[in-house]
Amino acid sequence: MESLRIATRKSPLALWQTEHVAQCLRAAHPGLQVELVPLSTRGDEILDRSLAAIGGKGLFLKELEIAMQRGDADCAVHSLKDVPMELEPGFALPAILPRADYADAFVSNQFETLAALPQGARVGTSSLRRQAQLRALRPDLELLDLRGNVNTRLAKLDAGDYDAIVLAVAGLSRLGFDGRIRSRLDAPHWLPAPAQGAIAVESRDDDPRVLQLFAALNDTATRTCVEAERAMNRALHGSCHVPVAALAQLDGQQLHLQGLVGSAQDGHSVRAQAQGPADTAEALGVQVADMLLAQGARALIDAS
């Protein structure tokens, strides 16, 4: 019987996402044996420093890619927002699944919205993108670092370490924490990370069997949107070191892209948007990046 081994991080969200991919695979290929290979990554292990300080979100991928190169796994599942804009040579993304809710969630035990927070309230997030947008909307807030998986972050909020925290809606929903979402932080006033809410499968690019198995899981509309967002980020040389936000949305055959580059220090930001045919996602991303750079995005990026 044909089998497939999927490498995954050990966090509850990563395991949920990987099991979701496994179920989709089993449905598309009856009889296929799918095995999860849980691994620990440096990004999961080093929690006392920000991701930007220890090398970025690529730390969540490295051990999984090594497992594929060694032959210990056939593929890996990631949150696409954690995948670097340029893949390591020899790897491909054969499938991007239908996107879940792209928005960020405002989570608090006492307050309904960001605007309802009292002056000087403590808000937890380790994302420079979220910090930049929080500073723009509420410069009075005290922003505190917050690392760890979803369950750990909620536990820290419940322990009283923060008045509110900001997490991705998709991650909360996938783990059954919809009830913790007090309000959605939504476009156009608030933009998500590029590709937020999308699950991606990574494999070696020289493994036609795996590439073929995952072809049935690829969602064309989601891939079009996230390719525009990632192209914008790539053109800006963005990473988790840089407060970059993007959201692409399809309307028929028209693709609309909004982009933002901000400062996590003072909340100053530049924004741009454009639209074009859906089959020009890459070019649209570059166009919006150029518009942001023309407004001074480079200085914000260099300062972050």
mmCIF file of C-alpha atoms in Angstrom:
data_model
loop_
_atom_site.group_PDB
_atom_site.id
_atom_site.type_symbol
_atom_site.label_atom_id
_atom_site.label_comp_id
_atom_site.label_asym_id
_atom_site.label_seq_id
_atom_site.Cartn_x
_atom_site.Cartn_y
_atom_site.Cartn_z
ATOM 1 C CA MET A 1 0.000 0.000 0.000
ATOM 2 C CA GLU A 2 1.308 3.444 -0.935
ATOM 3 C CA SER A 3 2.396 5.601 2.008
ATOM 4 C CA LEU A 4 3.433 9.194 2.693
ATOM 5 C CA ARG A 5 5.285 10.710 5.681
ATOM 6 C CA ILE A 6 4.551 14.338 6.576
ATOM 7 C CA ALA A 7 6.980 16.279 8.774
ATOM 8 C CA THR A 8 5.390 18.746 11.181
ATOM 9 C CA ARG A 9 6.176 20.901 14.159
ATOM 10 C CA LYS A 10 4.887 19.588 17.492
ATOM 11 C CA SER A 11 2.694 22.542 18.472
ATOM 12 C CA PRO A 12 -1.055 21.832 18.743
ATOM 13 C CA LEU A 13 -1.775 24.162 15.795
ATOM 14 C CA ALA A 14 0.897 22.581 13.582
ATOM 15 C CA LEU A 15 -0.386 19.101 14.401
ATOM 16 C CA TRP A 16 -3.979 20.175 13.654
ATOM 17 C CA GLN A 17 -2.952 21.626 10.299
ATOM 18 C CA THR A 18 -0.931 18.556 9.363
ATOM 19 C CA GLU A 19 -3.734 16.170 10.335
ATOM 20 C CA HIS A 20 -6.101 18.321 8.247
ATOM 21 C CA VAL A 21 -3.789 17.923 5.235
ATOM 22 C CA ALA A 22 -3.560 14.169 5.930
ATOM 23 C CA GLN A 23 -7.368 13.877 5.955
ATOM 24 C CA CYS A 24 -7.617 15.787 2.673
ATOM 25 C CA LEU A 25 -5.002 13.476 1.147
ATOM 26 C CA ARG A 26 -6.801 10.337 2.313
ATOM 27 C CA ALA A 27 -10.042 11.656 0.821
ATOM 28 C CA ALA A 28 -8.355 12.463 -2.504
ATOM 29 C CA HIS A 29 -6.394 9.191 -2.627
ATOM 30 C CA PRO A 30 -8.336 6.342 -0.945
ATOM 31 C CA GLY A 31 -5.992 3.699 0.385
ATOM 32 C CA LEU A 32 -3.056 6.066 0.838
ATOM 33 C CA GLN A 33 -1.332 5.545 4.199
ATOM 34 C CA VAL A 34 -0.375 8.896 5.721
ATOM 35 C CA GLU A 35 1.974 9.125 8.709
ATOM 36 C CA LEU A 36 2.846 12.247 10.714
ATOM 37 C CA VAL A 37 6.506 12.832 11.674
ATOM 38 C CA PRO A 38 6.476 15.404 14.541
ATOM 39 C CA LEU A 39 9.741 17.338 14.957
ATOM 40 C CA SER A 40 10.944 20.106 17.243
ATOM 41 C CA THR A 41 12.403 23.237 15.613
ATOM 42 C CA ARG A 42 14.662 25.976 16.967
ATOM 43 C CA GLY A 43 11.817 28.444 16.503
ATOM 44 C CA ASP A 44 9.733 26.374 18.923
ATOM 45 C CA GLU A 45 12.533 25.849 21.430
ATOM 46 C CA ILE A 46 13.905 29.406 21.822
ATOM 47 C CA LEU A 47 11.086 31.332 23.492
ATOM 48 C CA ASP A 48 12.993 33.906 25.535
ATOM 49 C CA ARG A 49 13.915 36.066 22.524
ATOM 50 C CA SER A 50 11.953 37.522 19.617
ATOM 51 C CA LEU A 51 11.932 35.705 16.283
ATOM 52 C CA ALA A 52 13.611 38.695 14.645
ATOM 53 C CA ALA A 53 16.494 38.434 17.135
ATOM 54 C CA ILE A 54 17.154 34.731 16.560
ATOM 55 C CA GLY A 55 16.915 34.605 12.781
ATOM 56 C CA GLY A 56 13.304 34.824 11.698
ATOM 57 C CA LYS A 57 10.456 32.492 10.929
ATOM 58 C CA GLY A 58 12.640 30.305 8.715
ATOM 59 C CA LEU A 59 13.717 28.648 11.964
ATOM 60 C CA PHE A 60 10.370 26.855 11.938
ATOM 61 C CA LEU A 61 11.244 25.188 8.613
ATOM 62 C CA LYS A 62 14.896 24.183 8.778
ATOM 63 C CA GLU A 63 14.601 20.934 10.722
ATOM 64 C CA LEU A 64 11.655 19.866 8.567
ATOM 65 C CA GLU A 65 13.624 20.509 5.371
ATOM 66 C CA ILE A 66 16.592 18.540 6.729
ATOM 67 C CA ALA A 67 14.236 15.616 7.450
ATOM 68 C CA MET A 68 13.083 15.688 3.816
ATOM 69 C CA GLN A 69 16.661 15.837 2.530
ATOM 70 C CA ARG A 70 17.646 12.885 4.736
ATOM 71 C CA GLY A 71 14.676 10.859 3.511
ATOM 72 C CA ASP A 72 13.009 10.778 6.933
ATOM 73 C CA ALA A 73 9.920 12.563 5.548
ATOM 74 C CA ASP A 74 8.378 13.037 2.111
ATOM 75 C CA CYS A 75 6.935 16.498 2.686
ATOM 76 C CA ALA A 76 6.138 19.066 5.372
ATOM 77 C CA VAL A 77 3.155 21.223 6.314
ATOM 78 C CA HIS A 78 3.543 24.894 7.261
ATOM 79 C CA SER A 79 1.553 28.001 7.959
ATOM 80 C CA LEU A 80 2.420 29.793 4.716
ATOM 81 C CA LYS A 81 2.993 33.088 6.543
ATOM 82 C CA ASP A 82 5.997 31.391 8.223
ATOM 83 C CA VAL A 83 7.556 30.290 4.914
ATOM 84 C CA PRO A 84 10.401 32.555 3.688
ATOM 85 C CA MET A 85 9.742 34.442 0.452
ATOM 86 C CA GLU A 86 12.536 32.489 -1.259
ATOM 87 C CA LEU A 87 12.494 28.731 -0.721
ATOM 88 C CA GLU A 88 15.767 26.894 -0.229
ATOM 89 C CA PRO A 89 17.044 25.421 -3.531
ATOM 90 C CA GLY A 90 15.571 21.997 -4.204
ATOM 91 C CA PHE A 91 12.200 22.639 -2.556
ATOM 92 C CA ALA A 92 8.742 23.455 -3.926
ATOM 93 C CA LEU A 93 5.224 24.196 -2.666
ATOM 94 C CA PRO A 94 3.074 21.642 -4.521
ATOM 95 C CA ALA A 95 -0.121 22.601 -2.691
ATOM 96 C CA ILE A 96 -1.613 25.630 -1.002
ATOM 97 C CA LEU A 97 -4.949 24.751 0.605
ATOM 98 C CA PRO A 98 -8.066 26.972 0.625
ATOM 99 C CA ARG A 99 -7.404 29.967 2.841
ATOM 100 C CA ALA A 100 -9.155 30.269 6.195
ATOM 101 C CA ASP A 101 -10.036 33.655 7.746
ATOM 102 C CA TYR A 102 -7.073 35.959 7.018
ATOM 103 C CA ALA A 103 -7.780 38.466 9.818
ATOM 104 C CA ASP A 104 -6.113 39.051 13.159
ATOM 105 C CA ALA A 105 -8.120 38.613 16.348
ATOM 106 C CA PHE A 106 -8.341 40.962 19.321
ATOM 107 C CA VAL A 107 -8.418 38.726 22.399
ATOM 108 C CA SER A 108 -9.165 40.040 25.872
ATOM 109 C CA ASN A 109 -10.986 38.828 28.980
ATOM 110 C CA GLN A 110 -12.250 42.306 29.882
ATOM 111 C CA PHE A 111 -12.483 44.453 26.759
ATOM 112 C CA GLU A 112 -14.495 44.007 23.559
ATOM 113 C CA THR A 113 -12.362 45.996 21.130
ATOM 114 C CA LEU A 114 -8.988 47.626 20.692
ATOM 115 C CA ALA A 115 -10.654 51.040 21.059
ATOM 116 C CA ALA A 116 -12.154 49.992 24.417
ATOM 117 C CA LEU A 117 -8.759 49.395 26.043
ATOM 118 C CA PRO A 118 -7.919 51.957 28.750
ATOM 119 C CA GLN A 119 -4.937 54.296 28.388
ATOM 120 C CA GLY A 120 -1.636 52.480 28.872
ATOM 121 C CA ALA A 121 -3.136 48.986 28.691
ATOM 122 C CA ARG A 122 -0.696 46.093 28.224
ATOM 123 C CA VAL A 123 -0.996 44.288 24.880
ATOM 124 C CA GLY A 124 1.021 41.211 24.009
ATOM 125 C CA THR A 125 2.408 40.439 20.565
ATOM 126 C CA SER A 126 5.851 39.566 19.231
ATOM 127 C CA SER A 127 4.930 40.505 15.659
ATOM 128 C CA LEU A 128 6.539 43.713 14.388
ATOM 129 C CA ARG A 129 3.681 44.037 11.876
ATOM 130 C CA ARG A 130 1.093 43.944 14.657
ATOM 131 C CA GLN A 131 3.159 46.289 16.816
ATOM 132 C CA ALA A 132 3.368 48.849 13.990
ATOM 133 C CA GLN A 133 -0.396 48.834 13.461
ATOM 134 C CA LEU A 134 -1.122 48.931 17.201
ATOM 135 C CA ARG A 135 1.164 51.961 17.597
ATOM 136 C CA ALA A 136 -0.562 53.700 14.689
ATOM 137 C CA LEU A 137 -4.024 53.185 16.173
ATOM 138 C CA ARG A 138 -3.212 53.367 19.900
ATOM 139 C CA PRO A 139 0.173 55.013 20.609
ATOM 140 C CA ASP A 140 -0.616 55.051 24.350
ATOM 141 C CA LEU A 141 -0.544 51.263 24.747
ATOM 142 C CA GLU A 142 2.284 49.345 26.408
ATOM 143 C CA LEU A 143 3.338 46.663 23.927
ATOM 144 C CA LEU A 144 4.937 43.574 25.443
ATOM 145 C CA ASP A 145 6.644 40.609 23.769
ATOM 146 C CA LEU A 146 4.606 37.403 23.568
ATOM 147 C CA ARG A 147 6.032 34.107 22.290
ATOM 148 C CA GLY A 148 4.894 30.497 22.472
ATOM 149 C CA ASN A 149 2.101 28.483 20.882
ATOM 150 C CA VAL A 150 -1.549 29.554 20.895
ATOM 151 C CA ASN A 151 -2.386 27.694 24.114
ATOM 152 C CA THR A 152 0.629 29.207 25.904
ATOM 153 C CA ARG A 153 -0.274 32.734 24.796
ATOM 154 C CA LEU A 154 -3.870 32.368 25.969
ATOM 155 C CA ALA A 155 -2.639 31.015 29.312
ATOM 156 C CA LYS A 156 -0.417 34.084 29.770
ATOM 157 C CA LEU A 157 -3.401 36.352 29.071
ATOM 158 C CA ASP A 158 -5.527 34.401 31.573
ATOM 159 C CA ALA A 159 -2.750 34.695 34.164
ATOM 160 C CA GLY A 160 -3.090 38.489 33.977
ATOM 161 C CA ASP A 161 0.212 39.206 32.209
ATOM 162 C CA TYR A 162 -1.637 41.246 29.550
ATOM 163 C CA ASP A 163 -4.889 43.179 29.176
ATOM 164 C CA ALA A 164 -5.205 41.899 25.608
ATOM 165 C CA ILE A 165 -3.267 39.934 23.004
ATOM 166 C CA VAL A 166 -3.434 39.762 19.210
ATOM 167 C CA LEU A 167 -3.493 36.376 17.465
ATOM 168 C CA ALA A 168 -4.528 35.062 14.050
ATOM 169 C CA VAL A 169 -8.235 34.249 13.745
ATOM 170 C CA ALA A 170 -7.397 31.107 11.731
ATOM 171 C CA GLY A 171 -5.200 29.605 14.441
ATOM 172 C CA LEU A 172 -7.774 30.217 17.156
ATOM 173 C CA SER A 173 -10.580 28.770 15.037
ATOM 174 C CA ARG A 174 -8.614 25.665 14.081
ATOM 175 C CA LEU A 175 -7.980 24.872 17.750
ATOM 176 C CA GLY A 176 -11.591 25.458 18.786
ATOM 177 C CA PHE A 177 -10.982 28.827 20.449
ATOM 178 C CA ASP A 178 -13.504 30.861 18.408
ATOM 179 C CA GLY A 179 -15.123 31.887 21.664
ATOM 180 C CA ARG A 180 -11.962 33.749 22.710
ATOM 181 C CA ILE A 181 -12.192 36.148 19.739
ATOM 182 C CA ARG A 182 -13.673 39.442 20.966
ATOM 183 C CA SER A 183 -13.363 41.256 17.636
ATOM 184 C CA ARG A 184 -11.705 40.890 14.234
ATOM 185 C CA LEU A 185 -8.992 43.328 13.177
ATOM 186 C CA ASP A 186 -9.888 43.692 9.532
ATOM 187 C CA ALA A 187 -9.023 45.483 6.300
ATOM 188 C CA PRO A 188 -8.726 48.208 5.249
ATOM 189 C CA HIS A 189 -7.809 49.652 8.662
ATOM 190 C CA TRP A 190 -5.759 46.610 9.701
ATOM 191 C CA LEU A 191 -3.889 44.283 7.330
ATOM 192 C CA PRO A 192 -2.695 40.716 7.990
ATOM 193 C CA ALA A 193 0.674 39.116 7.373
ATOM 194 C CA PRO A 194 1.269 38.044 3.769
ATOM 195 C CA ALA A 195 -0.432 34.638 3.273
ATOM 196 C CA GLN A 196 -1.973 34.598 6.767
ATOM 197 C CA GLY A 197 -4.613 31.875 7.091
ATOM 198 C CA ALA A 198 -3.171 29.676 4.315
ATOM 199 C CA ILE A 199 -1.661 26.229 4.840
ATOM 200 C CA ALA A 200 1.150 25.171 2.488
ATOM 201 C CA VAL A 201 2.751 21.840 1.704
ATOM 202 C CA GLU A 202 6.493 21.810 1.024
ATOM 203 C CA SER A 203 8.326 18.980 -0.708
ATOM 204 C CA ARG A 204 11.498 18.306 -2.633
ATOM 205 C CA ASP A 205 11.130 19.559 -6.199
ATOM 206 C CA ASP A 206 12.623 16.330 -7.609
ATOM 207 C CA ASP A 207 9.970 13.994 -6.179
ATOM 208 C CA PRO A 208 7.262 13.665 -8.891
ATOM 209 C CA ARG A 209 5.235 11.164 -6.837
ATOM 210 C CA VAL A 210 4.703 13.654 -4.011
ATOM 211 C CA LEU A 211 4.126 16.562 -6.391
ATOM 212 C CA GLN A 212 1.428 14.528 -8.147
ATOM 213 C CA LEU A 213 -0.274 13.409 -4.920
ATOM 214 C CA PHE A 214 -0.699 16.987 -3.765
ATOM 215 C CA ALA A 215 -1.941 18.410 -7.066
ATOM 216 C CA ALA A 216 -5.514 17.565 -6.031
ATOM 217 C CA LEU A 217 -5.225 19.685 -2.856
ATOM 218 C CA ASN A 218 -4.005 22.911 -4.461
ATOM 219 C CA ASP A 219 -6.505 25.809 -4.372
ATOM 220 C CA THR A 220 -5.977 28.061 -7.389
ATOM 221 C CA ALA A 221 -7.752 31.131 -5.975
ATOM 222 C CA THR A 222 -5.796 31.033 -2.716
ATOM 223 C CA ARG A 223 -2.513 30.522 -4.549
ATOM 224 C CA THR A 224 -3.235 33.533 -6.775
ATOM 225 C CA CYS A 225 -3.871 35.785 -3.758
ATOM 226 C CA VAL A 226 -0.924 34.648 -1.673
ATOM 227 C CA GLU A 227 1.447 34.809 -4.658
ATOM 228 C CA ALA A 228 0.616 38.514 -5.024
ATOM 229 C CA GLU A 229 1.156 39.114 -1.296
ATOM 230 C CA ARG A 230 4.413 37.167 -1.214
ATOM 231 C CA ALA A 231 5.659 38.853 -4.410
ATOM 232 C CA MET A 232 5.117 42.242 -2.754
ATOM 233 C CA ASN A 233 6.983 41.119 0.350
ATOM 234 C CA ARG A 234 9.787 39.634 -1.744
ATOM 235 C CA ALA A 235 10.194 42.861 -3.716
ATOM 236 C CA LEU A 236 10.461 44.755 -0.420
ATOM 237 C CA HIS A 237 13.007 42.205 0.881
ATOM 238 C CA GLY A 238 10.596 41.695 3.746
ATOM 239 C CA SER A 239 10.778 39.087 6.490
ATOM 240 C CA CYS A 240 9.637 38.823 10.087
ATOM 241 C CA HIS A 241 12.334 41.445 10.775
ATOM 242 C CA VAL A 242 10.194 43.944 8.878
ATOM 243 C CA PRO A 243 6.643 45.164 9.645
ATOM 244 C CA VAL A 244 5.074 44.307 6.284
ATOM 245 C CA ALA A 245 1.355 43.576 5.821
ATOM 246 C CA ALA A 246 -0.544 42.566 2.690
ATOM 247 C CA LEU A 247 -3.951 41.383 1.603
ATOM 248 C CA ALA A 248 -4.969 40.282 -1.896
ATOM 249 C CA GLN A 249 -8.592 39.544 -2.738
ATOM 250 C CA LEU A 250 -10.167 38.176 -5.922
ATOM 251 C CA ASP A 251 -13.260 39.715 -7.461
ATOM 252 C CA GLY A 252 -14.057 37.590 -10.477
ATOM 253 C CA GLN A 253 -10.942 37.783 -12.632
ATOM 254 C CA GLN A 254 -9.727 40.990 -10.969
ATOM 255 C CA LEU A 255 -7.168 40.836 -8.183
ATOM 256 C CA HIS A 256 -6.980 43.674 -5.644
ATOM 257 C CA LEU A 257 -3.872 44.024 -3.466
ATOM 258 C CA GLN A 258 -3.394 46.259 -0.413
ATOM 259 C CA GLY A 259 0.042 46.652 1.166
ATOM 260 C CA LEU A 260 1.541 48.354 4.208
ATOM 261 C CA VAL A 261 4.997 48.936 5.631
ATOM 262 C CA GLY A 262 5.158 50.362 9.136
ATOM 263 C CA SER A 263 7.385 51.240 12.048
ATOM 264 C CA ALA A 264 7.115 49.183 15.228
ATOM 265 C CA GLN A 265 8.774 52.091 17.051
ATOM 266 C CA ASP A 266 6.368 54.949 16.323
ATOM 267 C CA GLY A 267 3.545 53.532 14.199
ATOM 268 C CA HIS A 268 4.357 55.639 11.127
ATOM 269 C CA SER A 269 3.353 53.700 8.015
ATOM 270 C CA VAL A 270 2.948 53.920 4.267
ATOM 271 C CA ARG A 271 0.155 52.206 2.328
ATOM 272 C CA ALA A 272 -0.542 51.405 -1.314
ATOM 273 C CA GLN A 273 -3.041 49.421 -3.326
ATOM 274 C CA ALA A 274 -3.594 48.397 -6.922
ATOM 275 C CA GLN A 275 -5.582 45.923 -8.968
ATOM 276 C CA GLY A 276 -5.104 43.946 -12.131
ATOM 277 C CA PRO A 277 -5.962 40.686 -13.895
ATOM 278 C CA ALA A 278 -5.778 37.582 -11.710
ATOM 279 C CA ASP A 279 -3.072 36.062 -13.908
ATOM 280 C CA THR A 280 -0.689 38.948 -13.143
ATOM 281 C CA ALA A 281 -0.347 38.268 -9.394
ATOM 282 C CA GLU A 282 3.449 38.447 -9.365
ATOM 283 C CA ALA A 283 3.550 41.710 -11.326
ATOM 284 C CA LEU A 284 0.830 43.222 -9.129
ATOM 285 C CA GLY A 285 2.855 42.433 -6.024
ATOM 286 C CA VAL A 286 5.917 44.134 -7.489
ATOM 287 C CA GLN A 287 3.794 47.132 -8.530
ATOM 288 C CA VAL A 288 2.454 47.670 -5.003
ATOM 289 C CA ALA A 289 5.947 47.211 -3.552
ATOM 290 C CA ASP A 290 7.259 49.897 -5.918
ATOM 291 C CA MET A 291 4.452 52.233 -4.819
ATOM 292 C CA LEU A 292 5.359 51.652 -1.167
ATOM 293 C CA LEU A 293 9.056 52.255 -1.859
ATOM 294 C CA ALA A 294 8.184 55.508 -3.637
ATOM 295 C CA GLN A 295 6.513 56.662 -0.413
ATOM 296 C CA GLY A 296 9.557 55.948 1.744
ATOM 297 C CA ALA A 297 9.099 52.295 2.711
ATOM 298 C CA ARG A 298 12.844 51.660 2.412
ATOM 299 C CA ALA A 299 13.639 53.941 5.365
ATOM 300 C CA LEU A 300 11.048 52.134 7.517
ATOM 301 C CA ILE A 301 12.446 48.759 6.496
ATOM 302 C CA ASP A 302 16.056 49.770 7.159
ATOM 303 C CA ALA A 303 15.107 51.153 10.578
ATOM 304 C CA SER A 304 13.321 48.018 11.745
#
